[in-house]
Amino acid sequence: SAVISQKPSRDICQRGTSLTIQCQVDSQVTMMFWYRQQPGQSLTLIATANQGSEATYESGFVIDKFPISRPNLTFSTLTVSNMSPEDSSIYLCSVDERGGYTFGSGTRLTVV
Amino acid sequence: QKEVEQNSGPLSVPEGAIASLNCTYSDRGSQSFFWYRQYSGKSPELIMFIYSNGDKEDGRFTAQLNKASQYVSLLIRDSQPSDSATYLCAVNPYGNTGKLIFGQGTTLQVKP
């Protein structure tokens, strides 16, 4: 199965700052997905990232807050901008793997 | 709004018993269904996916899908304490887009 690495694994950030999360896959994939899991909650899709095009954002998520880059078929970044404590969550990237969707190890973000 | 419903539990079963986890979904046009296991502090791990009505077996796990009733379940045979985790049901109501809608998860406790 695909190996999906995320960096950083965790971080504690000051409100008002930004954090960029990296997602690296060991194989080429067409679509990459970014999810958020708030404390005690399930997963919510933030956006879909295709190489060579703008990311597609879900309702409630905007590019200014969560800019995404997808420079090639194995890599993507998600930035959480102008952070507030409400952004404290686990952020996960995901890829399609032979019909199932595999998740990276996640980035646990705490905003103070 | 497309929804996926799960009983949050906890569902408690003795070691060696069959654990039955249930999930209902609102969008009748949904085509693919996924079960994930999530240990505390870890990212979701894909157990199995199912596309067609009926049963699909993989080792100790059996997924059951009934599209007419909009119902999908996961059976875990010979439950082990290591199966204690949160089980997430996810549905893809948008075709092969990777945009999964997750339920809130059911916490399973397997008691030795």
Tab-separated table of C-alpha atoms in Angstrom:
chain	number	residue	atom	x	y	z
A	1	SER	CA	0.000	0.000	0.000
A	2	ALA	CA	1.016	3.607	-0.508
A	3	VAL	CA	3.158	5.195	2.146
A	4	ILE	CA	1.959	8.696	2.997
A	5	SER	CA	4.218	10.878	5.119
A	6	GLN	CA	3.088	14.075	6.761
A	7	LYS	CA	5.191	16.762	8.323
A	8	PRO	CA	5.113	18.012	10.975
A	9	SER	CA	3.480	15.299	13.028
A	10	ARG	CA	2.428	17.850	15.607
A	11	ASP	CA	2.890	21.500	16.383
A	12	ILE	CA	1.830	24.127	18.872
A	13	CYS	CA	1.332	27.517	17.260
A	14	GLN	CA	0.477	31.017	18.368
A	15	ARG	CA	-2.809	32.497	17.228
A	16	GLY	CA	-2.499	34.722	14.200
A	17	THR	CA	0.362	32.734	12.693
A	18	SER	CA	0.333	30.224	9.820
A	19	LEU	CA	1.469	26.637	9.537
A	20	THR	CA	2.223	24.703	6.374
A	21	ILE	CA	1.671	20.957	6.449
A	22	GLN	CA	3.408	18.737	3.944
A	23	CYS	CA	2.123	15.477	2.494
A	24	GLN	CA	4.453	13.201	0.544
A	25	VAL	CA	3.318	9.992	-1.180
A	26	ASP	CA	5.662	7.273	-2.377
A	27	SER	CA	3.797	6.859	-5.659
A	28	GLN	CA	2.157	9.147	-8.189
A	29	VAL	CA	-1.496	9.892	-7.526
A	30	THR	CA	-3.972	12.003	-9.427
A	31	MET	CA	-5.982	13.366	-6.536
A	32	MET	CA	-4.979	14.153	-3.008
A	33	PHE	CA	-7.467	15.065	-0.318
A	34	TRP	CA	-7.132	17.135	2.820
A	35	TYR	CA	-9.332	16.391	5.825
A	36	ARG	CA	-9.743	17.925	9.249
A	37	GLN	CA	-10.651	16.058	12.409
A	38	GLN	CA	-11.622	18.365	15.228
A	39	PRO	CA	-11.310	17.098	18.819
A	40	GLY	CA	-13.813	14.332	19.484
A	41	GLN	CA	-15.263	14.657	16.002
A	42	SER	CA	-15.161	12.719	12.796
A	43	LEU	CA	-13.402	13.684	9.593
A	44	THR	CA	-14.479	16.533	7.354
A	45	LEU	CA	-13.140	17.067	3.853
A	46	ILE	CA	-11.454	20.435	3.393
A	47	ALA	CA	-10.469	20.261	-0.262
A	48	THR	CA	-9.367	18.124	-3.176
A	49	ALA	CA	-5.975	18.891	-4.701
A	50	ASN	CA	-5.223	18.020	-8.327
A	51	GLN	CA	-1.842	18.551	-9.880
A	52	GLY	CA	-1.751	21.502	-12.217
A	53	SER	CA	-5.039	23.049	-11.172
A	54	GLU	CA	-6.587	24.986	-8.338
A	55	ALA	CA	-7.792	22.991	-5.384
A	56	THR	CA	-11.529	22.451	-5.010
A	57	TYR	CA	-12.814	23.524	-1.605
A	58	GLU	CA	-15.792	22.163	0.277
A	59	SER	CA	-18.513	24.302	1.726
A	60	GLY	CA	-17.246	26.189	4.741
A	61	PHE	CA	-13.598	26.164	3.671
A	62	VAL	CA	-11.951	28.942	1.673
A	63	ILE	CA	-8.668	29.313	-0.133
A	64	ASP	CA	-7.572	32.363	1.855
A	65	LYS	CA	-7.748	30.360	5.071
A	66	PHE	CA	-6.496	27.017	3.723
A	67	PRO	CA	-4.290	27.596	0.672
A	68	ILE	CA	-3.177	24.371	-0.965
A	69	SER	CA	-0.351	23.650	-3.354
A	70	ARG	CA	0.053	20.578	-5.553
A	71	PRO	CA	3.288	21.010	-7.479
A	72	ASN	CA	3.577	17.388	-8.636
A	73	LEU	CA	1.901	13.998	-8.455
A	74	THR	CA	3.525	12.938	-5.178
A	75	PHE	CA	3.392	16.046	-3.020
A	76	SER	CA	0.954	18.573	-1.612
A	77	THR	CA	0.902	21.205	1.099
A	78	LEU	CA	-1.930	22.647	3.153
A	79	THR	CA	-1.435	25.948	4.944
A	80	VAL	CA	-3.591	26.914	7.894
A	81	SER	CA	-3.530	30.714	7.879
A	82	ASN	CA	-4.146	33.306	10.571
A	83	MET	CA	-4.793	30.557	13.086
A	84	SER	CA	-7.225	30.726	15.972
A	85	PRO	CA	-7.830	28.172	18.738
A	86	GLU	CA	-10.775	26.850	16.691
A	87	ASP	CA	-8.251	25.560	14.145
A	88	SER	CA	-6.863	23.122	16.693
A	89	SER	CA	-7.430	19.799	14.955
A	90	ILE	CA	-5.773	16.878	13.314
A	91	TYR	CA	-5.140	17.521	9.633
A	92	LEU	CA	-4.893	14.499	7.371
A	93	CYS	CA	-4.068	13.979	3.743
A	94	SER	CA	-5.535	11.070	1.826
A	95	VAL	CA	-5.066	9.393	-1.544
A	96	ASP	CA	-7.041	6.955	-3.640
A	97	GLU	CA	-5.459	3.533	-3.593
A	98	ARG	CA	-7.087	0.863	-5.746
A	99	GLY	CA	-10.596	1.844	-4.759
A	100	GLY	CA	-9.939	2.586	-1.126
A	101	TYR	CA	-8.704	5.797	0.395
A	102	THR	CA	-5.587	5.740	2.540
A	103	PHE	CA	-4.698	8.369	5.099
A	104	GLY	CA	-1.401	9.815	6.132
A	105	SER	CA	-0.207	9.804	9.709
A	106	GLY	CA	-1.765	13.186	10.391
A	107	THR	CA	-0.643	16.510	11.819
A	108	ARG	CA	-1.915	17.379	15.263
A	109	LEU	CA	-2.191	21.148	15.516
A	110	THR	CA	-2.766	23.045	18.734
A	111	VAL	CA	-3.306	26.785	18.550
A	112	VAL	CA	-2.740	28.761	21.748
B	1	GLN	CA	-27.419	17.444	3.272
B	2	LYS	CA	-25.762	14.107	2.838
B	3	GLU	CA	-25.408	12.315	6.164
B	4	VAL	CA	-23.899	9.186	7.607
B	5	GLU	CA	-25.168	7.975	10.961
B	6	GLN	CA	-23.504	5.672	13.455
B	7	ASN	CA	-24.250	4.817	17.043
B	8	SER	CA	-21.416	6.376	19.027
B	9	GLY	CA	-21.391	3.529	21.558
B	10	PRO	CA	-19.413	2.390	23.327
B	11	LEU	CA	-20.200	-1.092	22.110
B	12	SER	CA	-18.803	-3.580	24.551
B	13	VAL	CA	-18.284	-7.241	23.641
B	14	PRO	CA	-16.363	-10.054	25.326
B	15	GLU	CA	-13.240	-11.424	23.743
B	16	GLY	CA	-14.054	-14.037	21.115
B	17	ALA	CA	-17.528	-12.698	20.408
B	18	ILE	CA	-18.857	-11.160	17.201
B	19	ALA	CA	-18.978	-7.378	17.165
B	20	SER	CA	-21.609	-5.834	14.907
B	21	LEU	CA	-21.210	-2.212	13.863
B	22	ASN	CA	-23.920	-0.438	11.942
B	23	CYS	CA	-24.166	2.594	9.687
B	24	THR	CA	-26.962	4.261	7.750
B	25	TYR	CA	-26.627	6.865	5.039
B	26	SER	CA	-28.991	9.395	3.548
B	27	ASP	CA	-28.000	9.601	-0.123
B	28	ARG	CA	-29.630	6.795	-2.072
B	29	GLY	CA	-27.262	7.334	-4.981
B	30	SER	CA	-24.168	6.477	-2.945
B	31	GLN	CA	-21.982	3.933	-4.678
B	32	SER	CA	-19.064	3.075	-2.408
B	33	PHE	CA	-18.778	2.438	1.283
B	34	PHE	CA	-15.791	2.218	3.577
B	35	TRP	CA	-14.937	1.065	7.052
B	36	TYR	CA	-11.980	2.547	8.907
B	37	ARG	CA	-10.474	1.721	12.267
B	38	GLN	CA	-8.972	4.531	14.305
B	39	TYR	CA	-6.963	3.983	17.435
B	40	SER	CA	-6.756	6.865	19.866
B	41	GLY	CA	-4.219	9.415	18.656
B	42	LYS	CA	-3.715	7.656	15.328
B	43	SER	CA	-4.959	8.252	11.808
B	44	PRO	CA	-7.759	6.147	10.305
B	45	GLU	CA	-6.765	2.810	8.849
B	46	LEU	CA	-8.810	1.365	5.990
B	47	ILE	CA	-10.291	-2.009	6.914
B	48	MET	CA	-12.286	-2.670	3.794
B	49	PHE	CA	-14.607	-1.178	1.217
B	50	ILE	CA	-17.712	-2.504	-0.479
B	51	TYR	CA	-19.499	-1.434	-3.636
B	52	SER	CA	-22.121	-4.133	-4.245
B	53	ASN	CA	-25.082	-5.355	-2.267
B	54	GLY	CA	-24.363	-8.368	-0.128
B	55	ASP	CA	-21.425	-9.487	1.937
B	56	LYS	CA	-17.707	-9.020	1.494
B	57	GLU	CA	-15.327	-10.944	3.719
B	58	ASP	CA	-11.702	-10.258	4.560
B	59	GLY	CA	-10.268	-12.382	7.325
B	60	ARG	CA	-12.209	-11.762	10.524
B	61	PHE	CA	-14.063	-8.830	8.985
B	62	THR	CA	-17.278	-8.939	6.960
B	63	ALA	CA	-18.893	-5.878	5.443
B	64	GLN	CA	-22.574	-6.085	4.598
B	65	LEU	CA	-24.319	-3.670	2.266
B	66	ASN	CA	-28.040	-3.208	1.702
B	67	LYS	CA	-28.609	-0.305	-0.665
B	68	ALA	CA	-32.389	-0.628	-0.556
B	69	SER	CA	-32.313	-0.032	3.183
B	70	GLN	CA	-29.365	2.404	2.930
B	71	TYR	CA	-27.530	0.372	5.495
B	72	VAL	CA	-23.976	-0.904	5.786
B	73	SER	CA	-22.535	-2.944	8.604
B	74	LEU	CA	-19.236	-4.392	9.733
B	75	LEU	CA	-18.972	-7.691	11.561
B	76	ILE	CA	-15.829	-8.572	13.458
B	77	ARG	CA	-15.576	-12.240	14.306
B	78	ASP	CA	-13.503	-13.588	17.178
B	79	SER	CA	-13.083	-10.085	18.584
B	80	GLN	CA	-9.764	-9.391	20.278
B	81	PRO	CA	-8.818	-6.703	22.806
B	82	SER	CA	-6.611	-5.230	20.059
B	83	ASP	CA	-9.794	-4.541	18.078
B	84	SER	CA	-10.768	-1.949	20.685
B	85	ALA	CA	-10.883	1.281	18.705
B	86	THR	CA	-13.264	3.699	17.021
B	87	TYR	CA	-14.760	2.408	13.785
B	88	LEU	CA	-15.639	4.986	11.180
B	89	CYS	CA	-18.123	4.401	8.406
B	90	ALA	CA	-17.596	6.510	5.286
B	91	VAL	CA	-19.701	6.896	2.182
B	92	ASN	CA	-18.829	8.290	-1.210
B	93	PRO	CA	-22.040	9.835	-2.585
B	94	TYR	CA	-20.277	11.673	-5.398
B	95	GLY	CA	-19.064	8.866	-7.602
B	96	ASN	CA	-15.358	8.177	-7.846
B	97	THR	CA	-14.271	11.555	-6.504
B	98	GLY	CA	-12.726	10.615	-3.196
B	99	LYS	CA	-15.040	12.967	-1.356
B	100	LEU	CA	-15.993	10.838	1.587
B	101	ILE	CA	-18.678	11.632	4.111
B	102	PHE	CA	-17.812	10.158	7.490
B	103	GLY	CA	-20.023	9.091	10.337
B	104	GLN	CA	-19.178	10.040	13.893
B	105	GLY	CA	-17.748	6.620	14.598
B	106	THR	CA	-18.592	3.804	16.992
B	107	THR	CA	-16.274	3.054	19.879
B	108	LEU	CA	-15.747	-0.663	20.331
B	109	GLN	CA	-14.464	-2.140	23.571
B	110	VAL	CA	-13.436	-5.777	23.583
B	111	LYS	CA	-13.096	-7.054	27.130
B	112	PRO	CA	-10.699	-9.911	27.930
